[in-house]
Short mmCIF file of C-alpha atoms and ligand atoms in Angstrom, two decimals:
data_model
loop_
_atom_site.label_atom_id
_atom_site.label_comp_id
_atom_site.label_asym_id
_atom_site.label_seq_id
_atom_site.Cartn_x
_atom_site.Cartn_y
_atom_site.Cartn_z
CA UNK I 91 69.66 95.54 -37.27
CA UNK I 92 70.17 98.34 -34.82
CA UNK I 93 70.66 102.08 -35.22
CA UNK I 94 73.99 102.30 -33.39
CA UNK I 95 75.44 99.57 -35.63
CA UNK I 96 74.34 101.41 -38.79
CA UNK I 97 75.86 104.66 -37.48
CA UNK I 98 79.12 102.80 -36.74
CA UNK I 99 79.25 101.31 -40.26
CA UNK I 100 79.10 104.78 -41.79
CA UNK I 101 81.35 106.33 -39.14
CA UNK I 102 84.03 103.80 -40.11
CA UNK I 103 83.74 104.68 -43.79
CA UNK I 104 81.90 101.58 -45.04
CA UNK I 105 79.03 101.46 -47.50
CA UNK I 106 75.50 101.05 -46.14
CA UNK I 107 73.10 98.67 -47.87
CA UNK I 108 69.78 99.97 -49.22
CA UNK I 109 68.03 97.85 -46.56
CA UNK I 110 69.98 99.56 -43.77
CA UNK I 111 69.19 103.01 -45.21
CA UNK I 112 65.50 102.12 -45.64
CA UNK I 113 65.28 100.78 -42.09
CA UNK I 114 66.95 103.89 -40.61
CA UNK I 115 65.10 106.59 -42.58
CA UNK I 116 61.77 104.72 -42.25
CA UNK I 117 62.29 104.53 -38.48
CA UNK I 118 63.24 108.20 -38.28
CA UNK I 119 60.16 109.30 -40.26
CA UNK I 120 57.84 107.24 -38.08
CA UNK I 121 59.45 108.65 -34.93
CA UNK I 122 60.94 105.27 -33.87
CA UNK I 123 64.53 106.47 -34.28
CA UNK I 124 65.29 109.50 -32.11
CA UNK I 125 66.79 112.72 -33.42
CA UNK I 126 70.14 112.15 -31.67
CA UNK I 127 70.73 108.95 -33.63
CA UNK I 128 69.64 110.61 -36.90
CA UNK I 129 71.99 113.52 -36.13
CA UNK I 130 74.86 111.11 -35.50
CA UNK I 131 74.22 109.35 -38.82
CA UNK I 132 74.00 112.73 -40.61
CA UNK I 133 77.41 113.67 -39.19
CA UNK I 134 78.87 110.30 -40.21
CA UNK I 135 77.51 110.86 -43.76
CA UNK I 136 78.87 114.41 -43.73
CA UNK I 137 82.35 113.16 -42.80
CA UNK I 138 82.50 109.93 -44.82
CA UNK I 139 80.31 110.74 -47.83
CA UNK I 140 78.13 108.25 -49.68
CA UNK I 141 78.42 106.20 -52.87
CA UNK I 142 76.01 106.82 -55.77
CA UNK I 143 74.01 103.73 -54.75
CA UNK I 144 73.73 104.92 -51.14
CA UNK I 145 72.70 108.43 -52.24
CA UNK I 146 69.98 106.98 -54.47
CA UNK I 147 68.72 104.74 -51.65
CA UNK I 148 68.65 107.71 -49.25
CA UNK I 149 66.72 109.81 -51.78
CA UNK I 150 64.22 107.00 -52.43
CA UNK I 151 63.51 106.57 -48.73
CA UNK I 152 63.03 110.29 -48.17
CA UNK I 153 60.71 110.38 -51.19
CA UNK I 154 58.81 107.33 -49.88
CA UNK I 155 58.18 109.09 -46.56
CA UNK I 156 55.54 111.16 -48.39
CA UNK I 157 53.38 111.19 -51.50
CA UNK I 158 54.46 111.30 -55.14
CA UNK I 159 52.09 113.18 -57.45
CA UNK I 160 50.56 111.22 -60.29
CA UNK I 161 49.37 112.73 -63.54
CA UNK I 162 47.53 111.77 -66.69
CA UNK I 163 50.52 112.02 -69.00
CA UNK I 164 48.66 111.23 -72.23
CA UNK I 165 48.48 114.88 -73.29
CA UNK I 166 51.57 116.58 -71.88
CA UNK I 167 54.95 116.08 -70.23
CA UNK I 168 55.50 117.29 -66.67
CA UNK I 169 58.74 119.16 -66.17
CA UNK I 170 60.53 121.37 -63.66
CA UNK I 171 63.70 123.30 -62.97
CA UNK I 172 65.56 123.53 -59.68
CA UNK I 173 68.23 126.04 -58.78
CA UNK I 174 70.64 125.50 -55.91
CA UNK I 175 70.15 129.17 -55.07
CA UNK I 176 71.73 132.47 -55.94
CA UNK I 177 71.47 136.23 -55.59
CA UNK I 178 69.05 137.84 -58.03
CA UNK I 179 68.06 134.43 -59.40
CA UNK I 180 64.54 135.06 -60.65
CA UNK I 181 64.56 132.47 -63.45
CA UNK I 182 61.73 130.37 -61.92
CA UNK I 183 59.31 133.29 -62.21
CA UNK I 184 60.00 133.59 -65.92
CA UNK I 185 60.60 129.99 -66.91
CA UNK I 186 57.56 128.35 -65.30
CA UNK I 187 54.91 130.25 -67.32
CA UNK I 188 57.14 130.13 -70.38
CA UNK I 189 57.17 126.32 -70.27
CA UNK I 190 53.37 126.30 -70.02
CA UNK I 191 53.24 128.47 -73.18
CA UNK I 192 55.21 125.73 -74.97
CA UNK I 193 52.66 123.06 -74.04
CA UNK I 194 54.51 121.60 -71.07
CA UNK I 195 53.10 121.33 -67.54
CA UNK I 196 55.24 122.78 -64.77
CA UNK I 197 54.19 121.91 -61.19
CA UNK I 198 56.95 123.81 -59.40
CA UNK I 199 57.35 123.28 -55.68
CA UNK I 200 59.67 126.00 -54.55
CA UNK I 201 61.37 127.31 -51.43
CA UNK I 202 62.16 130.37 -49.36
CA UNK I 203 65.38 132.30 -49.00
CA UNK I 204 68.27 130.44 -47.40
CA UNK I 205 71.35 132.31 -46.15
CA UNK I 206 72.25 135.04 -48.62
CA UNK I 207 70.18 133.55 -51.46
CA UNK I 208 66.67 134.72 -52.24
CA UNK I 209 63.59 132.49 -52.29
CA UNK I 210 61.05 132.26 -55.10
CA UNK I 211 58.11 132.09 -52.67
CA UNK I 212 59.24 135.24 -50.83
CA UNK I 213 59.51 137.07 -54.15
CA UNK I 214 56.05 136.01 -55.31
CA UNK I 215 54.53 137.04 -51.99
CA UNK I 216 55.37 140.65 -52.87
CA UNK I 217 52.36 140.36 -55.20
CA UNK I 218 49.41 141.20 -52.92
CA UNK I 219 47.20 138.16 -52.29
CA UNK I 220 49.50 135.61 -53.98
CA UNK I 221 49.08 132.23 -52.25
CA UNK I 222 52.13 130.01 -51.89
CA UNK I 223 50.45 127.45 -49.62
CA UNK I 224 48.25 125.61 -52.10
CA UNK I 225 46.90 122.21 -51.08
CA UNK I 226 48.07 119.32 -53.24
CA UNK I 227 44.66 119.07 -54.98
CA UNK I 228 44.87 122.78 -55.83
CA UNK I 229 48.42 122.37 -57.13
CA UNK I 230 47.32 119.50 -59.36
CA UNK I 231 44.18 121.22 -60.60
CA UNK I 232 46.04 124.43 -61.47
CA UNK I 233 48.90 122.59 -63.19
CA UNK I 234 46.39 120.96 -65.51
CA UNK I 235 44.18 124.02 -66.06
CA UNK I 236 46.76 126.83 -66.30
CA UNK I 237 49.80 124.71 -67.19
CA UNK I 238 51.95 125.98 -64.34
CA UNK I 239 52.04 126.67 -60.64
CA UNK I 240 54.66 127.87 -58.16
CA UNK I 241 53.89 126.96 -54.56
CA UNK I 242 55.54 125.73 -51.35
CA UNK I 243 55.97 122.11 -50.25
CA UNK I 244 53.10 120.71 -48.23
CA UNK I 245 53.47 118.39 -45.23
CA UNK I 246 52.77 115.43 -47.54
CA UNK I 247 55.91 116.07 -49.67
CA UNK I 248 59.01 114.23 -48.37
CA UNK I 249 58.28 114.81 -44.65
CA UNK I 250 61.49 112.96 -43.74
CA UNK I 251 63.45 115.71 -45.49
CA UNK I 252 61.74 118.40 -43.47
CA UNK I 253 62.62 116.62 -40.20
CA UNK I 254 66.16 115.86 -41.30
CA UNK I 255 66.78 119.36 -42.68
CA UNK I 256 65.82 120.88 -39.32
CA UNK I 257 68.42 118.64 -37.63
CA UNK I 258 71.10 119.35 -40.25
CA UNK I 259 70.57 123.05 -39.79
CA UNK I 260 71.53 122.85 -36.10
CA UNK I 261 74.19 120.12 -36.30
CA UNK I 262 76.47 121.68 -38.94
CA UNK I 263 75.64 118.99 -41.50
CA UNK I 264 73.97 121.03 -44.26
CA UNK I 265 76.96 121.24 -46.63
CA UNK I 266 77.17 117.55 -47.55
CA UNK I 267 76.76 116.51 -51.18
CA UNK I 268 74.79 113.27 -50.51
CA UNK I 269 72.54 115.00 -47.96
CA UNK I 270 71.89 117.99 -50.24
CA UNK I 271 71.25 115.65 -53.18
CA UNK I 272 68.73 113.52 -51.27
CA UNK I 273 67.05 116.61 -49.82
CA UNK I 274 66.60 118.40 -53.14
CA UNK I 275 65.88 115.37 -55.29
CA UNK I 276 63.33 113.79 -52.91
CA UNK I 277 61.23 116.95 -53.13
CA UNK I 278 61.61 117.31 -56.91
CA UNK I 279 60.91 113.62 -57.60
CA UNK I 280 57.74 113.88 -55.49
CA UNK I 281 56.36 116.12 -58.27
CA UNK I 282 56.07 113.03 -60.52
CA UNK I 283 58.12 114.57 -63.32
CA UNK I 284 59.18 113.33 -66.75
CA UNK I 285 62.07 115.78 -67.11
CA UNK I 286 64.07 117.89 -64.67
CA UNK I 287 66.78 120.47 -65.28
CA UNK I 288 69.08 121.61 -62.51
CA UNK I 289 70.77 124.98 -62.29
CA UNK I 290 73.76 124.27 -60.09
CA UNK I 291 75.45 127.51 -59.16
CA UNK I 292 79.05 128.16 -58.22
CA UNK I 293 80.98 131.26 -57.18
CA UNK I 294 80.86 133.96 -54.55
CA UNK I 295 77.05 134.13 -54.31
CA UNK I 296 76.45 130.35 -54.34
CA UNK I 297 76.63 127.65 -51.67
CA UNK I 298 79.25 125.90 -53.79
CA UNK I 299 82.08 128.40 -54.11
CA UNK I 300 84.16 126.19 -56.42
CA UNK I 301 83.22 124.89 -59.84
CA UNK I 302 84.57 121.42 -58.92
CA UNK I 303 82.15 121.15 -55.97
CA UNK I 304 79.22 122.30 -58.10
CA UNK I 305 80.18 119.67 -60.67
CA UNK I 306 80.25 116.96 -58.02
CA UNK I 307 76.82 118.00 -56.71
CA UNK I 308 75.39 118.17 -60.24
CA UNK I 309 76.76 114.72 -61.08
CA UNK I 310 75.22 113.26 -57.92
CA UNK I 311 71.80 114.83 -58.60
CA UNK I 312 71.78 113.89 -62.29
CA UNK I 313 72.67 110.28 -61.39
CA UNK I 314 69.84 110.06 -58.83
CA UNK I 315 67.32 111.55 -61.29
CA UNK I 316 68.36 109.12 -64.02
CA UNK I 317 68.23 106.12 -61.69
CA UNK I 318 64.65 107.08 -60.79
CA UNK I 319 63.60 107.26 -64.46
CA UNK I 320 63.47 111.07 -64.75
CA UNK I 321 65.45 112.60 -67.63
CA UNK I 322 67.74 114.92 -65.71
CA UNK I 323 70.41 117.33 -66.88
CA UNK I 324 72.25 120.17 -65.18
CA UNK I 325 73.88 123.44 -66.13
CA UNK I 326 76.73 124.74 -63.97
CA UNK I 327 76.22 128.49 -63.86
CA UNK I 328 78.25 131.40 -62.59
CA UNK I 329 77.17 133.27 -59.46
CA UNK I 330 80.18 135.59 -59.17
CA UNK I 331 77.80 138.49 -59.76
CA UNK I 332 74.06 138.79 -59.15
CA UNK I 333 71.83 137.52 -61.93
CA UNK I 334 70.23 140.54 -63.57
CA UNK I 335 70.25 144.03 -62.18
CA UNK I 336 68.15 143.63 -59.03
CA UNK I 337 68.19 141.48 -55.90
CA UNK I 338 65.27 141.67 -53.48
CA UNK I 339 61.64 140.66 -53.65
CA UNK I 340 59.30 143.20 -55.34
CA UNK I 341 62.19 144.41 -57.51
CA UNK I 342 62.83 140.88 -58.76
CA UNK I 343 59.15 140.40 -59.60
CA UNK I 344 59.32 143.66 -61.58
CA UNK I 345 62.46 142.54 -63.37
CA UNK I 346 60.90 139.14 -64.15
CA UNK I 347 57.91 140.91 -65.68
CA UNK I 348 60.33 142.80 -67.96
CA UNK I 349 61.88 139.51 -69.11
CA UNK I 350 58.44 137.91 -69.53
CA UNK I 351 57.54 140.87 -71.76
CA UNK I 352 60.50 140.32 -74.07
CA UNK I 353 62.96 142.73 -72.41
CA UNK I 354 64.96 142.67 -69.19
CA UNK I 355 68.63 141.99 -68.54
CA UNK I 356 70.36 139.77 -71.12
CA UNK I 357 71.80 137.35 -68.54
CA UNK I 358 68.38 136.52 -67.05
CA UNK I 359 67.00 135.94 -70.53
CA UNK I 360 70.03 133.86 -71.58
CA UNK I 361 69.85 131.54 -68.58
CA UNK I 362 66.07 131.17 -68.82
CA UNK I 363 66.36 130.19 -72.48
CA UNK I 364 69.21 127.74 -71.86
CA UNK I 365 67.37 125.95 -69.02
CA UNK I 366 64.11 126.00 -70.98
CA UNK I 367 65.80 124.54 -74.06
CA UNK I 368 67.05 121.58 -71.97
CA UNK I 369 63.46 120.80 -70.98
CA UNK I 370 61.95 121.33 -74.44
CA UNK I 371 64.46 119.04 -76.13
CA UNK I 372 64.40 116.31 -73.44
CA UNK I 373 60.60 116.23 -73.45
CA UNK I 374 60.44 116.10 -77.26
CA UNK I 375 58.59 119.43 -77.63
CA UNK I 376 61.52 120.60 -79.77
CA UNK I 377 63.69 118.31 -81.84
CA UNK I 378 66.81 120.48 -81.66
CA UNK I 379 68.21 123.14 -79.36
CA UNK I 380 67.89 125.94 -81.98
CA UNK I 381 64.24 124.92 -82.47
CA UNK I 382 63.71 125.09 -78.68
CA UNK I 383 65.25 128.58 -78.58
CA UNK I 384 62.93 129.65 -81.43
CA UNK I 385 59.84 128.51 -79.54
CA UNK I 386 60.93 130.04 -76.25
CA UNK I 387 62.00 133.43 -77.63
CA UNK I 388 58.83 133.63 -79.66
CA UNK I 389 56.65 133.25 -76.53
CA UNK I 390 58.71 135.85 -74.64
CA UNK I 391 58.63 138.36 -77.49
CA UNK I 392 55.03 137.97 -78.67
CA UNK I 393 53.40 138.59 -75.27
CA UNK I 394 52.28 134.99 -74.53
CA UNK I 395 54.61 134.55 -71.55
CA UNK I 396 53.46 137.62 -69.65
CA UNK I 397 49.81 136.70 -70.28
CA UNK I 398 50.49 133.21 -68.86
CA UNK I 399 52.29 134.67 -65.83
CA UNK I 400 49.31 136.92 -65.17
CA UNK I 401 46.98 133.91 -65.45
CA UNK I 402 49.10 131.99 -62.93
CA UNK I 403 49.15 134.94 -60.52
CA UNK I 404 45.35 135.35 -60.74
CA UNK I 405 44.82 131.59 -60.27
CA UNK I 406 46.83 131.79 -57.05
CA UNK I 407 44.84 134.75 -55.71
CA UNK I 408 47.40 137.44 -56.58
CA UNK I 409 46.55 140.95 -57.74
CA UNK I 410 48.86 141.42 -60.70
CA UNK I 411 47.96 145.09 -61.15
CA UNK I 412 48.27 146.17 -57.51
CA UNK I 413 51.24 148.42 -56.75
CA UNK I 414 54.30 146.64 -55.39
CA UNK I 415 56.15 148.98 -53.05
CA UNK I 416 59.83 149.56 -53.76
CA UNK I 417 61.92 151.47 -51.20
CA UNK I 418 63.73 154.65 -52.37
CA UNK I 419 67.25 154.36 -53.87
CA UNK I 420 70.36 155.50 -52.04
CA UNK I 421 73.35 155.53 -54.34
CA UNK I 422 76.72 153.98 -53.44
CA UNK I 423 79.56 155.54 -55.42
CA UNK I 424 82.94 154.18 -56.38
CA UNK I 425 85.84 155.28 -54.19
CA UNK I 426 88.40 154.31 -56.86
CA UNK I 427 88.84 154.28 -60.61
CA UNK I 428 89.51 151.11 -62.55
CA UNK I 429 87.90 147.79 -63.43
CA UNK I 430 85.13 146.15 -61.41
CA UNK I 431 87.33 143.14 -60.81
CA UNK I 432 85.45 141.23 -58.13
CA UNK I 433 81.92 141.30 -56.74
CA UNK I 434 81.30 139.72 -53.35
CA UNK I 435 77.87 138.50 -54.34
CA UNK I 436 77.21 136.77 -51.04
CA UNK I 437 77.80 140.09 -49.25
CA UNK I 438 75.27 141.82 -51.51
CA UNK I 439 72.79 139.01 -50.80
CA UNK I 440 73.43 139.36 -47.07
CA UNK I 441 72.85 143.11 -47.33
CA UNK I 442 69.38 142.40 -48.76
CA UNK I 443 68.70 139.95 -45.90
CA UNK I 444 69.93 142.44 -43.27
CA UNK I 445 67.80 145.21 -44.76
CA UNK I 446 64.81 142.94 -44.06
CA UNK I 447 64.46 141.35 -47.51
CA UNK I 448 65.23 137.87 -46.11
CA UNK I 449 65.07 136.01 -42.81
CA UNK I 450 67.75 135.68 -40.17
CA UNK I 451 65.68 133.10 -38.33
CA UNK I 452 62.64 130.99 -39.15
CA UNK I 453 59.45 133.00 -38.89
CA UNK I 454 61.02 136.47 -39.39
CA UNK I 455 58.79 138.80 -41.42
CA UNK I 456 60.10 139.76 -44.86
CA UNK I 457 60.12 143.35 -46.15
CA UNK I 458 59.31 142.92 -49.84
CA UNK I 459 60.17 146.53 -50.71
CA UNK I 460 63.93 146.49 -50.05
CA UNK I 461 66.77 145.32 -52.27
CA UNK I 462 69.83 146.34 -54.23
CA UNK I 463 70.24 147.46 -57.81
CA UNK I 464 73.62 146.74 -59.35
CA UNK I 465 74.50 149.54 -61.76
CA UNK I 466 77.73 147.97 -63.09
CA UNK I 467 78.82 144.49 -64.17
CA UNK I 468 81.98 142.46 -63.61
CA UNK I 469 84.75 143.91 -65.82
CA UNK I 470 83.19 147.36 -66.33
CA UNK I 471 85.47 150.40 -66.15
CA UNK I 472 84.39 152.98 -63.56
CA UNK I 473 85.68 156.36 -62.44
CA UNK I 474 85.84 157.88 -58.96
CA UNK I 475 82.37 158.95 -57.84
CA UNK I 476 80.57 156.84 -60.42
CA UNK I 477 77.40 155.16 -59.09
CA UNK I 478 77.96 151.42 -58.45
CA UNK I 479 74.89 150.26 -56.58
CA UNK I 480 71.54 151.65 -55.47
CA UNK I 481 70.52 150.43 -52.04
CA UNK I 482 66.74 150.31 -52.01
CA UNK I 483 65.75 150.85 -48.39
CA UNK I 484 64.56 153.54 -46.01
CA UNK I 485 67.41 156.14 -45.98
CA UNK I 486 68.57 155.49 -42.42
CA UNK I 487 68.89 151.73 -42.96
CA UNK I 488 70.53 152.27 -46.36
CA UNK I 489 73.18 154.57 -44.86
CA UNK I 490 74.28 151.81 -42.47
CA UNK I 491 74.98 149.55 -45.43
CA UNK I 492 76.72 152.06 -47.67
CA UNK I 493 80.24 151.10 -46.54
CA UNK I 494 79.65 147.34 -46.64
CA UNK I 495 78.01 147.42 -50.06
CA UNK I 496 80.83 149.62 -51.41
CA UNK I 497 83.37 147.08 -50.15
CA UNK I 498 81.51 144.22 -51.83
CA UNK I 499 82.72 145.60 -55.17
CA UNK I 500 86.47 145.61 -55.75
CA UNK I 501 87.62 148.27 -58.21
CA UNK I 502 91.25 147.76 -59.25
CA UNK I 503 93.79 148.42 -61.99
CA UNK I 504 93.83 144.88 -63.27
CA UNK I 505 91.34 143.83 -65.91
CA UNK I 506 89.61 140.66 -64.61
CA UNK I 507 89.06 137.51 -66.62
CA UNK I 508 85.58 137.69 -68.17
CA UNK I 509 82.93 135.48 -66.56
CA UNK I 510 81.04 132.90 -68.52
CA UNK I 511 77.44 132.56 -67.31
CA UNK I 512 77.03 128.92 -68.35
CA UNK I 513 80.21 127.03 -67.62
CA UNK I 514 79.22 123.41 -68.30
CA UNK I 515 76.38 121.04 -69.06
CA UNK I 516 76.03 117.69 -67.34
CA UNK I 517 73.62 114.95 -68.29
N1 URA S 846 68.06 123.04 -50.45
C1 URA S 846 67.40 121.95 -49.99
O1 URA S 846 66.21 121.79 -50.23
N2 URA S 846 68.09 121.05 -49.27
C2 URA S 846 69.39 121.17 -49.00
O2 URA S 846 69.96 120.31 -48.36
C3 URA S 846 70.08 122.32 -49.47
C4 URA S 846 69.38 123.24 -50.21
#
């Protein structure tokens, strides 16, 4: 076996054996295979793709480069949700404590913003004191005592993915379905789960612009989960407009608290319930989907979910009651009359990043106070001068974005096709 031979096999479009994949990824994690050979293999995978068996073998090796959590599963099932990333996607903040209210344990290892999409850890860090760098023992203890946790990956979780992701980022090999699948699934499977639900997003604010690509990614991830003994399903969900009314950090925590208290925007609630119902039914907590909805809505509406969120925040050192700064609004008005026929959601997400709400390079500080508030939805009728968006930022910065944010919303004479938040279920 040698690395150049394995690279050539994939370069020429042939299937790698699990032994070849294990040898290569094992060598890369130990530092025996240099980054230039790993980069070459990543490019060959990017160009030639991988079969389901190869993708599973790649995921297993990345998982095996680190630890897999073990749990005493005699009293509860361990479950999680993963989203491929969107603008305004705050579902993790609501769903994780909600699952704990239903008797499930949710050890969520989450990430930071990537490109135009927001990151759960960045949002939670707008709560003063909130720790997102728990040690694995802390993560395990809190999962069993509180029922839920949301924290970042530690060095022990799939270290091969961390090394490979850094290479992919600088070698134009991020957007590859087998590489994304192995990257996401190795980290999720390291949580030692019984059940996983995936929220695979498509549309203007998602990495996968086309439904077909999202479907392909979802199929690949569901197949890997199933082959590793984790009940896995996926919802393909629309990201052609931000989820909810706000995108940013503190504003999304505030909006999550509204949903956790039984209110909030209907789309955030709908998606949270649909993803939660997948987990409740697959783990046997509910015998039917309507029963799962009953349990979930009950905990949102009777105050349990917000109490559990508060408990999670306190357990992670956060001050739930401390003020979270939100920058002042600067309104962007419609230049035309007609239907809101298209929303460039990625552009709105990028505006939040540029205002300081996300990072342009690793290590950039995040301004938790900035964001955007969408005052209209896809398909609404607006008149000239009607407010479309509030840019939440210091006035001078907001003024620079007025034009770009206005252009992110197309107002035209033609009534657009309505969007359907949940397009398909896979699993
Ligand atoms: N998120 C990940 O963790 N990995 C990828 O490859 C893409 C998104």
